[in-house]
Amino acid sequence: CVAAYMYWASGSLVTTFSGTLIILTIILASILFAQGVAAWLGIQLSTPAANAPTMILTLAIADAIHIFASYFQHSQLGKSRREAILESMRINYQPVFLTSITTVIGFLSLNSSDSPPFRDLGNIVAIGVAVAWLFSITLLPALMQLLPMPVHVRQTSDQTGPVRFANFVIRRARVLLPLSIVVMAICISFLPKNELNDVWYEYFDESMTQRQAVEFTQDHLTGMQQIQFVFKAEREGGVSDPQFLQGLEQAANWLREQPETIHVATFTDIMKRLNKNMHGDDPAYDRLPDDAQLAAQYLLLYEMSLPFGLDLNNQIDLNKSSTRLILTVGRVPTAELLALEARANQWFSENLPHLSISHGSGSNIMFAHIGQSNIRSMLEGTFGALVLISIVLALSLRSVAYGALAMLPNLLPALIGFGLWGLTVGQIGLGLSVVFGMTLGIVVDYTVHFLSKFLRATREHNYTTEQGIRYAFSTVGVALVVTTFILCANFAVLTLSDFSLNADMGLMTAVTIVIALAVDFLFVPPLLIYLLKRRDGKKTAAAQAQESTVVPEKPALVAPTLDFPGTPSRSSTPTKEGYVTCE
């Protein structure tokens, strides 16, 4: 993709080879530097952190593409290589710096995640992005000056593709603005349809043996999702207390009545069977013992009759002071699993207040709570990153209004993307919980590059809003399209993973990036036209008023030259009073 863009923009195979080699150098240097620093800091590679090189590669290309795009444009205008490089660095230094620092802030927001591997991913990518910026403003222009970079000069036209598209957006601004708002509102309305679903075995693709084994077990044997509750007695050996056993039995019977339940494993089942066995298997004694000493004797007799290693330590502790109840459920989403746990805790507190019962535990509950807690913590981290990015943009763009305006197209893509996800999939896991903060730092690049070019046109060249939009599209439009294609292609590679944490994260990020381009091309320009139409009206009125009040300059009074026959020519000059003196 990079090579194709190089050839299209320069028309030279030499420049295509040199430009691709330069970008590959920047990419490799950034990745190796980031991975080296990560190893020095003791960061270990995990499944999420292993995606860091792909993300660094993608973001490093974005910086280089914008610098090359401006270089090609100025070279085609006839400027020398040095002049084109200097001009490209001049107009791209601030946007590239802003995009890099906002991307770093976005990925550093992953440190608010409750999952250490995602924190490692954010830190490694943040280091790589910072180094990629440093190499882009130092190593990249130096290599562009040293390597052969011929550019075929083309005849410039006012009706290039970006300009034609800008004219279309300007003409249809009154239609595009309300239409885009309605479409975005409809997409965002599906956001509540997303539900938390973080079942560990569903992380694996259906083609993997782990997933197949689990699904076979669930379909033909039993469920794989469990919730464990620990019941604590007041004293050592208290598990034989009849009152304690009665409360444990009530809890087990209530759980068996729940629709999600497949099986309940509890210590009272063993005691009931022992009581029945010790009375000649009389069905009338299929109940709990009424005496604590009798129950303790049953328990001692049972444990002594078991082979070595097959005692009841998997259900009761060594002091016989607590026991656990194991609830096995079928295929239920994470939200329903958490709801069942909450329902059970509430019933225990209302009906068994005399017993000390822990909250539900187990791998499924752990993943469910981690996903829920991670979403909450990531929202907090994203909000902090949003505040920092807003401050950076306001200071850099020298306008609080433009800083606030820039955040609107940065938030909308993620909201729209999750809305579409709720409409099509509807399930959010641990991998998707970090996408909001991660994409926030990426999609800021689009807005920063577009607004920086727009503000340069309106401030340096005193262009109107429409002229500034045409200028922004003509200077950065192609680069944004190419960058979007590259970003999507790289993140789409993650969708080939058999691990859903990577696949869902890659797919959602790619979708969000495409939406960001559409928002910046179809929503931001009409919004600028609507918000700045008063300013343009005042500017036009002021210009007209200035033209109408300008007094035409009084022509200088020049005396005619008087030539008489037979006499030398005479020259005359006007005096301050307007009279003529003749010499």
JSON list of N, CA, C and O in Angstrom, two decimals, residues 339-360:
[
{"chain": "A", "resi": 339, "resn": "ALA", "atom": "N", "xyz": [-25.99, -11.55, 37.51]},
{"chain": "A", "resi": 339, "resn": "ALA", "atom": "CA", "xyz": [-27.32, -11.34, 38.08]},
{"chain": "A", "resi": 339, "resn": "ALA", "atom": "C", "xyz": [-27.71, -12.49, 39.01]},
{"chain": "A", "resi": 339, "resn": "ALA", "atom": "O", "xyz": [-28.31, -12.27, 40.08]},
{"chain": "A", "resi": 340, "resn": "LEU", "atom": "N", "xyz": [-27.36, -13.73, 38.64]},
{"chain": "A", "resi": 340, "resn": "LEU", "atom": "CA", "xyz": [-27.64, -14.88, 39.49]},
{"chain": "A", "resi": 340, "resn": "LEU", "atom": "C", "xyz": [-26.86, -14.79, 40.80]},
{"chain": "A", "resi": 340, "resn": "LEU", "atom": "O", "xyz": [-27.39, -15.08, 41.88]},
{"chain": "A", "resi": 341, "resn": "GLU", "atom": "N", "xyz": [-25.61, -14.39, 40.71]},
{"chain": "A", "resi": 341, "resn": "GLU", "atom": "CA", "xyz": [-24.82, -14.25, 41.93]},
{"chain": "A", "resi": 341, "resn": "GLU", "atom": "C", "xyz": [-25.41, -13.19, 42.85]},
{"chain": "A", "resi": 341, "resn": "GLU", "atom": "O", "xyz": [-25.52, -13.39, 44.07]},
{"chain": "A", "resi": 342, "resn": "ALA", "atom": "N", "xyz": [-25.79, -12.06, 42.26]},
{"chain": "A", "resi": 342, "resn": "ALA", "atom": "CA", "xyz": [-26.38, -10.99, 43.07]},
{"chain": "A", "resi": 342, "resn": "ALA", "atom": "C", "xyz": [-27.70, -11.44, 43.70]},
{"chain": "A", "resi": 342, "resn": "ALA", "atom": "O", "xyz": [-27.99, -11.12, 44.86]},
{"chain": "A", "resi": 343, "resn": "ARG", "atom": "N", "xyz": [-28.49, -12.18, 42.93]},
{"chain": "A", "resi": 343, "resn": "ARG", "atom": "CA", "xyz": [-29.77, -12.69, 43.45]},
{"chain": "A", "resi": 343, "resn": "ARG", "atom": "C", "xyz": [-29.55, -13.66, 44.60]},
{"chain": "A", "resi": 343, "resn": "ARG", "atom": "O", "xyz": [-30.27, -13.64, 45.60]},
{"chain": "A", "resi": 344, "resn": "ALA", "atom": "N", "xyz": [-28.54, -14.50, 44.47]},
{"chain": "A", "resi": 344, "resn": "ALA", "atom": "CA", "xyz": [-28.23, -15.45, 45.53]},
{"chain": "A", "resi": 344, "resn": "ALA", "atom": "C", "xyz": [-27.74, -14.75, 46.79]},
{"chain": "A", "resi": 344, "resn": "ALA", "atom": "O", "xyz": [-28.15, -15.09, 47.92]},
{"chain": "A", "resi": 345, "resn": "ASN", "atom": "N", "xyz": [-26.86, -13.75, 46.63]},
{"chain": "A", "resi": 345, "resn": "ASN", "atom": "CA", "xyz": [-26.36, -13.02, 47.79]},
{"chain": "A", "resi": 345, "resn": "ASN", "atom": "C", "xyz": [-27.49, -12.32, 48.53]},
{"chain": "A", "resi": 345, "resn": "ASN", "atom": "O", "xyz": [-27.52, -12.29, 49.77]},
{"chain": "A", "resi": 346, "resn": "GLN", "atom": "N", "xyz": [-28.42, -11.77, 47.78]},
{"chain": "A", "resi": 346, "resn": "GLN", "atom": "CA", "xyz": [-29.55, -11.10, 48.41]},
{"chain": "A", "resi": 346, "resn": "GLN", "atom": "C", "xyz": [-30.43, -12.09, 49.17]},
{"chain": "A", "resi": 346, "resn": "GLN", "atom": "O", "xyz": [-30.87, -11.82, 50.29]},
{"chain": "A", "resi": 347, "resn": "TRP", "atom": "N", "xyz": [-30.68, -13.27, 48.57]},
{"chain": "A", "resi": 347, "resn": "TRP", "atom": "CA", "xyz": [-31.52, -14.27, 49.25]},
{"chain": "A", "resi": 347, "resn": "TRP", "atom": "C", "xyz": [-30.83, -14.78, 50.51]},
{"chain": "A", "resi": 347, "resn": "TRP", "atom": "O", "xyz": [-31.48, -14.99, 51.54]},
{"chain": "A", "resi": 348, "resn": "PHE", "atom": "N", "xyz": [-29.53, -14.98, 50.45]},
{"chain": "A", "resi": 348, "resn": "PHE", "atom": "CA", "xyz": [-28.79, -15.45, 51.63]},
{"chain": "A", "resi": 348, "resn": "PHE", "atom": "C", "xyz": [-28.89, -14.44, 52.76]},
{"chain": "A", "resi": 348, "resn": "PHE", "atom": "O", "xyz": [-29.11, -14.82, 53.93]},
{"chain": "A", "resi": 349, "resn": "SER", "atom": "N", "xyz": [-28.71, -13.16, 52.43]},
{"chain": "A", "resi": 349, "resn": "SER", "atom": "CA", "xyz": [-28.75, -12.14, 53.49]},
{"chain": "A", "resi": 349, "resn": "SER", "atom": "C", "xyz": [-30.14, -11.99, 54.10]},
{"chain": "A", "resi": 349, "resn": "SER", "atom": "O", "xyz": [-30.26, -11.65, 55.28]},
{"chain": "A", "resi": 350, "resn": "GLU", "atom": "N", "xyz": [-31.18, -12.24, 53.33]},
{"chain": "A", "resi": 350, "resn": "GLU", "atom": "CA", "xyz": [-32.54, -12.09, 53.83]},
{"chain": "A", "resi": 350, "resn": "GLU", "atom": "C", "xyz": [-33.03, -13.31, 54.59]},
{"chain": "A", "resi": 350, "resn": "GLU", "atom": "O", "xyz": [-33.78, -13.18, 55.56]},
{"chain": "A", "resi": 351, "resn": "ASN", "atom": "N", "xyz": [-32.64, -14.51, 54.16]},
{"chain": "A", "resi": 351, "resn": "ASN", "atom": "CA", "xyz": [-33.19, -15.74, 54.73]},
{"chain": "A", "resi": 351, "resn": "ASN", "atom": "C", "xyz": [-32.22, -16.49, 55.62]},
{"chain": "A", "resi": 351, "resn": "ASN", "atom": "O", "xyz": [-32.66, -17.34, 56.41]},
{"chain": "A", "resi": 352, "resn": "LEU", "atom": "N", "xyz": [-30.93, -16.24, 55.51]},
{"chain": "A", "resi": 352, "resn": "LEU", "atom": "CA", "xyz": [-29.94, -16.93, 56.35]},
{"chain": "A", "resi": 352, "resn": "LEU", "atom": "C", "xyz": [-29.03, -15.91, 57.01]},
{"chain": "A", "resi": 352, "resn": "LEU", "atom": "O", "xyz": [-27.80, -15.94, 56.84]},
{"chain": "A", "resi": 353, "resn": "PRO", "atom": "N", "xyz": [-29.59, -14.99, 57.76]},
{"chain": "A", "resi": 353, "resn": "PRO", "atom": "CA", "xyz": [-28.73, -13.95, 58.36]},
{"chain": "A", "resi": 353, "resn": "PRO", "atom": "C", "xyz": [-27.79, -14.49, 59.43]},
{"chain": "A", "resi": 353, "resn": "PRO", "atom": "O", "xyz": [-26.80, -13.83, 59.76]},
{"chain": "A", "resi": 354, "resn": "HIS", "atom": "N", "xyz": [-28.07, -15.66, 59.99]},
{"chain": "A", "resi": 354, "resn": "HIS", "atom": "CA", "xyz": [-27.23, -16.21, 61.06]},
{"chain": "A", "resi": 354, "resn": "HIS", "atom": "C", "xyz": [-26.00, -16.91, 60.53]},
{"chain": "A", "resi": 354, "resn": "HIS", "atom": "O", "xyz": [-25.13, -17.31, 61.32]},
{"chain": "A", "resi": 355, "resn": "LEU", "atom": "N", "xyz": [-25.89, -17.08, 59.20]},
{"chain": "A", "resi": 355, "resn": "LEU", "atom": "CA", "xyz": [-24.73, -17.75, 58.61]},
{"chain": "A", "resi": 355, "resn": "LEU", "atom": "C", "xyz": [-23.80, -16.73, 57.95]},
{"chain": "A", "resi": 355, "resn": "LEU", "atom": "O", "xyz": [-24.25, -15.71, 57.42]},
{"chain": "A", "resi": 356, "resn": "SER", "atom": "N", "xyz": [-22.52, -17.04, 58.00]},
{"chain": "A", "resi": 356, "resn": "SER", "atom": "CA", "xyz": [-21.50, -16.21, 57.33]},
{"chain": "A", "resi": 356, "resn": "SER", "atom": "C", "xyz": [-21.22, -16.82, 55.97]},
{"chain": "A", "resi": 356, "resn": "SER", "atom": "O", "xyz": [-20.63, -17.91, 55.88]},
{"chain": "A", "resi": 357, "resn": "ILE", "atom": "N", "xyz": [-21.66, -16.15, 54.93]},
{"chain": "A", "resi": 357, "resn": "ILE", "atom": "CA", "xyz": [-21.56, -16.68, 53.56]},
{"chain": "A", "resi": 357, "resn": "ILE", "atom": "C", "xyz": [-20.78, -15.68, 52.71]},
{"chain": "A", "resi": 357, "resn": "ILE", "atom": "O", "xyz": [-21.07, -14.48, 52.70]},
{"chain": "A", "resi": 358, "resn": "SER", "atom": "N", "xyz": [-19.80, -16.18, 52.00]},
{"chain": "A", "resi": 358, "resn": "SER", "atom": "CA", "xyz": [-18.98, -15.32, 51.15]},
{"chain": "A", "resi": 358, "resn": "SER", "atom": "C", "xyz": [-19.71, -15.03, 49.84]},
{"chain": "A", "resi": 358, "resn": "SER", "atom": "O", "xyz": [-20.69, -15.69, 49.48]},
{"chain": "A", "resi": 359, "resn": "HIS", "atom": "N", "xyz": [-19.22, -14.04, 49.13]},
{"chain": "A", "resi": 359, "resn": "HIS", "atom": "CA", "xyz": [-19.72, -13.78, 47.79]},
{"chain": "A", "resi": 359, "resn": "HIS", "atom": "C", "xyz": [-19.26, -14.89, 46.84]},
{"chain": "A", "resi": 359, "resn": "HIS", "atom": "O", "xyz": [-18.33, -15.65, 47.14]},
{"chain": "A", "resi": 360, "resn": "GLY", "atom": "N", "xyz": [-19.94, -14.98, 45.70]},
{"chain": "A", "resi": 360, "resn": "GLY", "atom": "CA", "xyz": [-19.59, -16.01, 44.74]},
{"chain": "A", "resi": 360, "resn": "GLY", "atom": "C", "xyz": [-18.17, -15.85, 44.22]},
{"chain": "A", "resi": 360, "resn": "GLY", "atom": "O", "xyz": [-17.65, -14.74, 44.07]}
]
